[in-house]
mmCIF file of C-alpha atoms and ligand atoms in Angstrom:
data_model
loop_
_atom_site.group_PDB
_atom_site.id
_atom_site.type_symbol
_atom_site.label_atom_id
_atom_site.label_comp_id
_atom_site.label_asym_id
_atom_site.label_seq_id
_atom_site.Cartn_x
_atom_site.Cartn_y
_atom_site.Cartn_z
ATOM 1 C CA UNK A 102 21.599 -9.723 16.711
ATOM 2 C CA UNK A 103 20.342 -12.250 19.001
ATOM 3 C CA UNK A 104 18.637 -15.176 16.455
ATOM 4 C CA UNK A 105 17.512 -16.864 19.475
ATOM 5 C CA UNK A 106 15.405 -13.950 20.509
ATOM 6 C CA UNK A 107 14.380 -13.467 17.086
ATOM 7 C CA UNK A 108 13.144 -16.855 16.409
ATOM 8 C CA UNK A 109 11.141 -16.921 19.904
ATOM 9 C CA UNK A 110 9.545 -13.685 18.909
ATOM 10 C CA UNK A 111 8.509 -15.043 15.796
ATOM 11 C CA UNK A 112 7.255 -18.061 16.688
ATOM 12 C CA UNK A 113 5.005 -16.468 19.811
ATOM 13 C CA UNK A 114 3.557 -14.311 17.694
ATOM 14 C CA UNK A 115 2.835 -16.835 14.962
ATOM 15 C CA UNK A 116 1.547 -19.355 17.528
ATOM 16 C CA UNK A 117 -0.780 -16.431 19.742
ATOM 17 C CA UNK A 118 -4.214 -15.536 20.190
ATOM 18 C CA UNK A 119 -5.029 -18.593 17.428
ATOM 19 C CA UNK A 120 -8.863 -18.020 19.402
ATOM 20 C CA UNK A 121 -9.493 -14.662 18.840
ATOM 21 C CA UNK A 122 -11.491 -12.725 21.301
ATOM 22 C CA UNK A 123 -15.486 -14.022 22.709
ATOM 23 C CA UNK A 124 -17.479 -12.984 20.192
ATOM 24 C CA UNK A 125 -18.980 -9.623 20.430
ATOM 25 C CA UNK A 126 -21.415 -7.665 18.825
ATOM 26 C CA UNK A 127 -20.231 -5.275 15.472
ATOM 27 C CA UNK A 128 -20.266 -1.883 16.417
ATOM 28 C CA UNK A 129 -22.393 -0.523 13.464
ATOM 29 C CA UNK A 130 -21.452 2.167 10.942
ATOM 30 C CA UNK A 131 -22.516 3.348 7.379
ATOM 31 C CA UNK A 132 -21.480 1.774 4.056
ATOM 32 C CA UNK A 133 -18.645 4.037 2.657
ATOM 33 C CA UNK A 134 -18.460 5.251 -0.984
ATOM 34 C CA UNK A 135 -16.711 2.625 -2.493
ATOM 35 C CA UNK A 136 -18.875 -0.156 -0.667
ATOM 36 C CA UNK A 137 -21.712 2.070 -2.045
ATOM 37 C CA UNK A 138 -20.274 1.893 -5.485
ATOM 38 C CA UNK A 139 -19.617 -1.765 -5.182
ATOM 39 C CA UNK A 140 -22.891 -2.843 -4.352
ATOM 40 C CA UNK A 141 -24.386 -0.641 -6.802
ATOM 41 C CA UNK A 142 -22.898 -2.320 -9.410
ATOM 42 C CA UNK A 143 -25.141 -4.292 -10.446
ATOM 43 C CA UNK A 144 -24.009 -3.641 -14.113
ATOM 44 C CA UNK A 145 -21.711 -3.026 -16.641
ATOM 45 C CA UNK A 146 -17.672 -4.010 -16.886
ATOM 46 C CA UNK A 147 -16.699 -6.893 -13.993
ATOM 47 C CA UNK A 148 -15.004 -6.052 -10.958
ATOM 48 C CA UNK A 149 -14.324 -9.073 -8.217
ATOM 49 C CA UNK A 150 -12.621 -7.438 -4.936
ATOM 50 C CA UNK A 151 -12.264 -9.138 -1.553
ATOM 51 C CA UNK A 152 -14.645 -7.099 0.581
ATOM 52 C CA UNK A 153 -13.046 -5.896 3.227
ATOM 53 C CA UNK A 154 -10.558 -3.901 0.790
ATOM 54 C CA UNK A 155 -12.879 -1.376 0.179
ATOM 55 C CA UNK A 156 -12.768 -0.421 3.566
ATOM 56 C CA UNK A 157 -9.120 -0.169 3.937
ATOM 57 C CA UNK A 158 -9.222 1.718 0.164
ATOM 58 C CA UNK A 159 -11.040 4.111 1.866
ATOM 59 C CA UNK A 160 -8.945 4.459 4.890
ATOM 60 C CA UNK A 161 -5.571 4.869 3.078
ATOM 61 C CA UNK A 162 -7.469 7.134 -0.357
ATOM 62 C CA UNK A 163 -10.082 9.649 0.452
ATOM 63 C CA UNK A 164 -7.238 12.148 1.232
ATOM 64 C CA UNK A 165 -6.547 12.253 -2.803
ATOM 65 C CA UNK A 166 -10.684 12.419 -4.029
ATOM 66 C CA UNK A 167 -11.643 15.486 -5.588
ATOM 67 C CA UNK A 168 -7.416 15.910 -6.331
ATOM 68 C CA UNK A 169 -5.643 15.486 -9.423
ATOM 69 C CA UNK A 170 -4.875 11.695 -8.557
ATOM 70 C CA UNK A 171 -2.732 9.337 -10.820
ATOM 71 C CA UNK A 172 -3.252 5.760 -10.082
ATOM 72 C CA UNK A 173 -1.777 2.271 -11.611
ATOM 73 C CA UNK A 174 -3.763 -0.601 -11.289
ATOM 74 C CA UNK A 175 -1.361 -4.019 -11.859
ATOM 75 C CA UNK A 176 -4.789 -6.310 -12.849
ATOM 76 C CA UNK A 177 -7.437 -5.447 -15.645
ATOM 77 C CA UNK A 178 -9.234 -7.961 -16.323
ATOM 78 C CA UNK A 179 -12.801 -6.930 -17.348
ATOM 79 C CA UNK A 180 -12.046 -3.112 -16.464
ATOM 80 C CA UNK A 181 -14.731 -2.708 -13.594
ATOM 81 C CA UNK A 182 -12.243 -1.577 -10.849
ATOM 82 C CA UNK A 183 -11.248 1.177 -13.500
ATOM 83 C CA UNK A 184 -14.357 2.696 -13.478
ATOM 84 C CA UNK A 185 -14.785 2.758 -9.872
ATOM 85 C CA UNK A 186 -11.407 4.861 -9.245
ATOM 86 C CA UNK A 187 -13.003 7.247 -11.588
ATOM 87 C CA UNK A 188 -15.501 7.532 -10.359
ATOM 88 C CA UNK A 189 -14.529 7.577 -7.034
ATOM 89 C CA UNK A 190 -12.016 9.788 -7.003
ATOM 90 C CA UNK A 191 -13.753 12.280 -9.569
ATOM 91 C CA UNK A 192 -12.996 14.247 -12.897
ATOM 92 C CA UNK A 193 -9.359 14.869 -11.556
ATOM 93 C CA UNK A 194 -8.461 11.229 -11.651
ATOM 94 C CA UNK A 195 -5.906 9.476 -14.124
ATOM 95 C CA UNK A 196 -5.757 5.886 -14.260
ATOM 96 C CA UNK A 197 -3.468 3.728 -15.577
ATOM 97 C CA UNK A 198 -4.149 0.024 -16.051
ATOM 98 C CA UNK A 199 -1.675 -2.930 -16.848
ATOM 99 C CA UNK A 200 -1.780 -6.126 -17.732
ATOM 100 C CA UNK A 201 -0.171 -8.717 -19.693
ATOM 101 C CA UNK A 202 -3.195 -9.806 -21.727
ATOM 102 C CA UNK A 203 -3.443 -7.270 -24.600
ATOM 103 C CA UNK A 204 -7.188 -7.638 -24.902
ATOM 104 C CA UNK A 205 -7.503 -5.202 -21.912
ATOM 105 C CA UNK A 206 -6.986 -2.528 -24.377
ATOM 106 C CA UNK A 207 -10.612 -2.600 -25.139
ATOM 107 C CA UNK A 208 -10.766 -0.339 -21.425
ATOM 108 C CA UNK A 209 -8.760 2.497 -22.820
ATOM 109 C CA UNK A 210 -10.966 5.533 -22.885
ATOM 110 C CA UNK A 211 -10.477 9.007 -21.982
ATOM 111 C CA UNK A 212 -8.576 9.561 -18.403
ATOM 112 C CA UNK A 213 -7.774 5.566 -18.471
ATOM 113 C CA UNK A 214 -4.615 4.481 -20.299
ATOM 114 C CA UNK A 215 -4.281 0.861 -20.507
ATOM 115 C CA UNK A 216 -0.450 -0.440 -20.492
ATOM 116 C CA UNK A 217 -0.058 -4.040 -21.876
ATOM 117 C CA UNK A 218 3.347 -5.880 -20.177
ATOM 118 C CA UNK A 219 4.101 -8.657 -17.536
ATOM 119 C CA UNK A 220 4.598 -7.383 -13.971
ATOM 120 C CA UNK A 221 7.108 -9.890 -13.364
ATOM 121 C CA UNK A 222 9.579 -8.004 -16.106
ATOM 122 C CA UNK A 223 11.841 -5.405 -14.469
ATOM 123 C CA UNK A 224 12.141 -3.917 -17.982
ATOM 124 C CA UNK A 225 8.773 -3.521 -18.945
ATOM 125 C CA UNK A 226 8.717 -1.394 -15.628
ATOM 126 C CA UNK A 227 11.372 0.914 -16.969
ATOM 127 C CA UNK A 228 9.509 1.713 -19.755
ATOM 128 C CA UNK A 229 6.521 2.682 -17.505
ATOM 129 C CA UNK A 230 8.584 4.965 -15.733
ATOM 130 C CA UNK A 231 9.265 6.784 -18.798
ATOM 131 C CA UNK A 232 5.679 7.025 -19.996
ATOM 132 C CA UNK A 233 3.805 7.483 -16.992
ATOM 133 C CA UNK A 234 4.347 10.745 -14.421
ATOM 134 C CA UNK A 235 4.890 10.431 -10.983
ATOM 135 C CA UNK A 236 1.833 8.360 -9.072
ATOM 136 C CA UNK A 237 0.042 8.999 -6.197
ATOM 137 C CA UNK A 238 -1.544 5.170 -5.938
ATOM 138 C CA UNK A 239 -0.396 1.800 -6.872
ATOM 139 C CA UNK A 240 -3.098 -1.476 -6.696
ATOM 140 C CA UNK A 241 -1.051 -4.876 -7.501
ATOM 141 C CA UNK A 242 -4.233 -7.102 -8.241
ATOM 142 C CA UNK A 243 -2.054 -8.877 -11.040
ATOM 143 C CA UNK A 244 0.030 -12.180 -11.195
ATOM 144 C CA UNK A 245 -0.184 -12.673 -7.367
ATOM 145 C CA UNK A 246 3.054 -14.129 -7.476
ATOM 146 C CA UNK A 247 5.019 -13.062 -4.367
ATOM 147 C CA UNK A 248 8.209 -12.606 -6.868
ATOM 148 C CA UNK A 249 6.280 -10.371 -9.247
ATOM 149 C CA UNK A 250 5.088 -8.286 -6.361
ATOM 150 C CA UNK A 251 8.431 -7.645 -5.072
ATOM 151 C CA UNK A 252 9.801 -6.960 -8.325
ATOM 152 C CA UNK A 253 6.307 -4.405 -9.082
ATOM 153 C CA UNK A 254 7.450 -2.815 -5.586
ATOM 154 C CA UNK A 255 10.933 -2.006 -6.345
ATOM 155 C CA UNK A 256 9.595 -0.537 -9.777
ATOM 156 C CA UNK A 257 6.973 1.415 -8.615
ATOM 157 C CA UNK A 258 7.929 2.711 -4.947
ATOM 158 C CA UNK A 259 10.009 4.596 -5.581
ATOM 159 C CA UNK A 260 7.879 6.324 -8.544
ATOM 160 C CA UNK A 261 5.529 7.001 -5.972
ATOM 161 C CA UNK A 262 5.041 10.657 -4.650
ATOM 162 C CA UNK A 263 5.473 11.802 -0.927
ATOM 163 C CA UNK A 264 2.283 10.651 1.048
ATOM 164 C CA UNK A 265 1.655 7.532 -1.786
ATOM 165 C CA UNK A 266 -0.255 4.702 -0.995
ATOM 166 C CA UNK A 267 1.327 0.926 -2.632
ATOM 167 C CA UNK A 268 -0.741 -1.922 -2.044
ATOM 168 C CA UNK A 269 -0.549 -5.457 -2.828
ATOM 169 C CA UNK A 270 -3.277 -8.015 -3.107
ATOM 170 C CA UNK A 271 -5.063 -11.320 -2.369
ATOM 171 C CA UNK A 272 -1.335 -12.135 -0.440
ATOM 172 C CA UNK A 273 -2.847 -15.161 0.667
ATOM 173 C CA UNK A 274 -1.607 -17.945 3.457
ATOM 174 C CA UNK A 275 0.240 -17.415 6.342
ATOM 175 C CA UNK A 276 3.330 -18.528 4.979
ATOM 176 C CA UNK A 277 2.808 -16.502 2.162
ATOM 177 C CA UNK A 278 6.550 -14.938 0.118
ATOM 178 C CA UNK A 279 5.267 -11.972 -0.387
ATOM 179 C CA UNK A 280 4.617 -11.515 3.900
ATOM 180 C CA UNK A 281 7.784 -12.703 4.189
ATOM 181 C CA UNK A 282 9.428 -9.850 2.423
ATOM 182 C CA UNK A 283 6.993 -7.270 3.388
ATOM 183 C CA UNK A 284 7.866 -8.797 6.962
ATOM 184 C CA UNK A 285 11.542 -8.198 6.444
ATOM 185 C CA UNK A 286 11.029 -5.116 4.286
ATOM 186 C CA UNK A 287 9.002 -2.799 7.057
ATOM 187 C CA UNK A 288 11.409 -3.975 9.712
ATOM 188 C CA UNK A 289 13.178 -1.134 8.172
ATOM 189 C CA UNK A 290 10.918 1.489 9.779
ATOM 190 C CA UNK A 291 11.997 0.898 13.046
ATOM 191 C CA UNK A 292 16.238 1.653 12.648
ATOM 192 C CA UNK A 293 16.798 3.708 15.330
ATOM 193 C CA UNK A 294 18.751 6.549 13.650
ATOM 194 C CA UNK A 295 21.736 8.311 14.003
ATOM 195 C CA UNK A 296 22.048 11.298 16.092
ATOM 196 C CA UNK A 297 22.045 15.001 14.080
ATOM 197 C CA UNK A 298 25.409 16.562 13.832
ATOM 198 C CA UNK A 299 25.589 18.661 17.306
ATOM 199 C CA UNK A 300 22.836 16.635 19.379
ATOM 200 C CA UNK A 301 24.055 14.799 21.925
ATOM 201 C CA UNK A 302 20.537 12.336 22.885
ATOM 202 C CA UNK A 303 18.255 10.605 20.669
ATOM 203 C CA UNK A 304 15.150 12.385 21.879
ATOM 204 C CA UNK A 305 16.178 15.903 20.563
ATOM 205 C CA UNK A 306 17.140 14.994 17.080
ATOM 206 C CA UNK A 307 18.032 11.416 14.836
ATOM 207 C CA UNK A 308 18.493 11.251 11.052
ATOM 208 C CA UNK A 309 15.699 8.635 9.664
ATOM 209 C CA UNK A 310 17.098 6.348 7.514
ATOM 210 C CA UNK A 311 16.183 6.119 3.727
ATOM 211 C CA UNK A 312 13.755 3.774 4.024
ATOM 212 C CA UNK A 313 12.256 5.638 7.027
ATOM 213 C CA UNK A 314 12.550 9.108 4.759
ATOM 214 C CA UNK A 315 10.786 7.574 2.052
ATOM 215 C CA UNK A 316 7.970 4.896 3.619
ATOM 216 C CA UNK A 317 5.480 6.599 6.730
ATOM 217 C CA UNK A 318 3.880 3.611 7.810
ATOM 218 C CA UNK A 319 3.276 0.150 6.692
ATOM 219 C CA UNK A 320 -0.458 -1.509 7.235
ATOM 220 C CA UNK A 321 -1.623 -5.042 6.986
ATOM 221 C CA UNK A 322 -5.191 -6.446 5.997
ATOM 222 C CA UNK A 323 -6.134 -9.775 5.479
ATOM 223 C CA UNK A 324 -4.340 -10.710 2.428
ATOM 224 C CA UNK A 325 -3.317 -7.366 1.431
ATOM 225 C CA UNK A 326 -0.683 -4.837 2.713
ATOM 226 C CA UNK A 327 0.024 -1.359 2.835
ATOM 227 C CA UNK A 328 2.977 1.049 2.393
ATOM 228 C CA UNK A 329 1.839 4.376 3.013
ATOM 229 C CA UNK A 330 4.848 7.015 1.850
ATOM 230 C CA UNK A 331 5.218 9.941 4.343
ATOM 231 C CA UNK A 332 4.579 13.092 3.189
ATOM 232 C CA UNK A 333 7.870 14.776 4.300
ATOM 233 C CA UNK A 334 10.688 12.812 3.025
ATOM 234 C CA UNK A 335 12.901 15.557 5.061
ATOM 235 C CA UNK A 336 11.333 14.925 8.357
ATOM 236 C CA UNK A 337 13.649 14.003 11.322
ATOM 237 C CA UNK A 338 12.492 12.592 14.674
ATOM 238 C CA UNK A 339 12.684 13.531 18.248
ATOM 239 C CA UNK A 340 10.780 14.084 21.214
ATOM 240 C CA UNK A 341 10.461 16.997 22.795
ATOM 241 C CA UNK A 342 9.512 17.139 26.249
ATOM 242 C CA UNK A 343 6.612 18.882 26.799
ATOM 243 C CA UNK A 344 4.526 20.849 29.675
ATOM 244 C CA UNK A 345 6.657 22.291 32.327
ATOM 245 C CA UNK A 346 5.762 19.527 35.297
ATOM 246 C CA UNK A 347 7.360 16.659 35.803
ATOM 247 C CA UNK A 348 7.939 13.920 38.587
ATOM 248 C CA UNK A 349 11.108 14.026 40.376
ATOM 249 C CA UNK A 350 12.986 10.833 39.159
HETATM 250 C C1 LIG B 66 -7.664 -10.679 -10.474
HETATM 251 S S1 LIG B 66 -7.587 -10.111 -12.128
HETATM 252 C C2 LIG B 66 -7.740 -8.370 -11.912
HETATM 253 C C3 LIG B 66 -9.056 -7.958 -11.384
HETATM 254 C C4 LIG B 66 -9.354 -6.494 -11.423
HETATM 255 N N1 LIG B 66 -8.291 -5.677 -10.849
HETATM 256 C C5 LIG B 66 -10.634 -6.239 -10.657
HETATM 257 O O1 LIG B 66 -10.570 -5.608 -9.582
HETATM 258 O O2 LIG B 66 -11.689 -6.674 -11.109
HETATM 259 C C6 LIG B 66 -5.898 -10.364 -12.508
HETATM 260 C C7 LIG B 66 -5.434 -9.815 -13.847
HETATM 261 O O3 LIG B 66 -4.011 -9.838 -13.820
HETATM 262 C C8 LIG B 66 -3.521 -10.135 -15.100
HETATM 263 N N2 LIG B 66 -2.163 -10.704 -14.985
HETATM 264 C C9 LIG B 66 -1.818 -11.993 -14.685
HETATM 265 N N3 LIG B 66 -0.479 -12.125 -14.698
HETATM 266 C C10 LIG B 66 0.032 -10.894 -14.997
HETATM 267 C C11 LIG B 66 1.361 -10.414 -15.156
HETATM 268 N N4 LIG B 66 2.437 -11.205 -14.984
HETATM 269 N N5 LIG B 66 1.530 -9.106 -15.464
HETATM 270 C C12 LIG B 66 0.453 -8.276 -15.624
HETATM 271 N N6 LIG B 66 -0.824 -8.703 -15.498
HETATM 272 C C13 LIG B 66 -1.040 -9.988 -15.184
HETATM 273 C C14 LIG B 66 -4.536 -11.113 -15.673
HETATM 274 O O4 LIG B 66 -4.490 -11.119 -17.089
HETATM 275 C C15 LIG B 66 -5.848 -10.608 -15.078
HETATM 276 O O5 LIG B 66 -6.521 -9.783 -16.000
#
């Protein structure tokens, strides 16, 4: 690997577009549920989000509403965002809340199981995995210490079902630990793979690697990313030509 190269792509990109674009007018659309839900509440158990994650919630969850959905929250606190996967997601949900303060326990009520532990402790984790099935979401709003999101990642990733959804909060700062590893992490995606047994170019058939098997697609937000599982671990790629005209190269 060239570190030259590396470094000079890094520091371009961190240095780039610092202005932005001219300011333009928003191109207008309609609240979505959750924003709905959000500004509705008015009421009842606290909830503080950023925004602009209800947006991407949307984006990366309204495959699962109206499914049997199991979701972990990492961050209780007064139990509002609890309520709003319920009822977001609808009678099918499960939720599972965690935190290390054991007063959160006051949330547990029917469909939302309150775990009490640090995120930080790799063997508090373990004992999750035993209790809890398979999930279909993960929300770290905990600690926001980069070290206890990694160590929450390697936990829960891999508990996560085909076409899961991970994400990690309020990852502020550019310099941020937690960007750094995600950085490093989802360079993974990109391996270019090894050939199937019996193909002879890269276009008709490669073997993903594991990290490509397991993770589809990795998203970033202000202060929050995304690993989005695929939903076929199994899948291989290529690329077929298609259409039956082509240019004479
Ligand atoms: C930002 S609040 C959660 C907000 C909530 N998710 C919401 O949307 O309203 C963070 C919570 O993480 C909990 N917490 C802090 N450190 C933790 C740790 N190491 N492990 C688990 N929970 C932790 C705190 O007790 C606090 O209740």
């Amino acid at each position: 690997m060239d570190i030259n190269l590396y470094l000079r792509g890094l520091t371009m990109g961190m240095t780039s577009y610092r202005n932005g674009d001219a300011a333009a007018p928003a191109r207008e659309r309609k609240p979505n549920p959750l924003e709905t839900w959000f500004d509705g509440h008015v009421e009842g158990p606290g909830i503080i989000k950023w925004r602009h994650y209800l947006e991407a919630y949307h984006r990366h969850f309204a495959k699962f509403v109206g499914t049997e959905v199991h979701i972990l929250e990492i961050g209780v606190y007064a139990g509002g965002s609890l309520q709003m996967w319920k009822d977001y997601f609808g009678p099918g949900c499960r939720v599972y809340g965690v935190d290390i303060r054991e007063e959160c326990k006051v949330h547990e009520q029917e469909s939302i199981r309150i775990l009490t532990g640090d995120q930080g402790d790799p063997g508090f984790w373990q004992a999750v995995r035993e209790q809890v099935p398979e999930l279909d979401i993960v929300v770290d709003d905990g600690s926001h210490i980069p070290l206890h999101q990694i160590t929450s990642l390697h936990a829960l990733l891999p508990h996560l079902r085909p076409g899961g959804v991970y994400m990690v909060e309020d990852c502020n700062g550019v310099l941020n630990g937690f960007h750094d590893y995600a950085a490093g992490l989802s360079r993974n995606i990109h391996a270019w793979g090894q050939l199937k047994p019996g193909v002879h170019h890269e276009f008709d058939g490669q073997i993903p690697e594991a990290f490509q098997r397991a993770v589809g697609s990795v998203h970033v937000y202000p202060y929050l990313t995304v690993f989005e599982k695929h939903d076929d671990p199994s899948r291989e790629f290529s690329a077929p030509r298609m259409g039956n005209s082509w240019m004479p190269l």
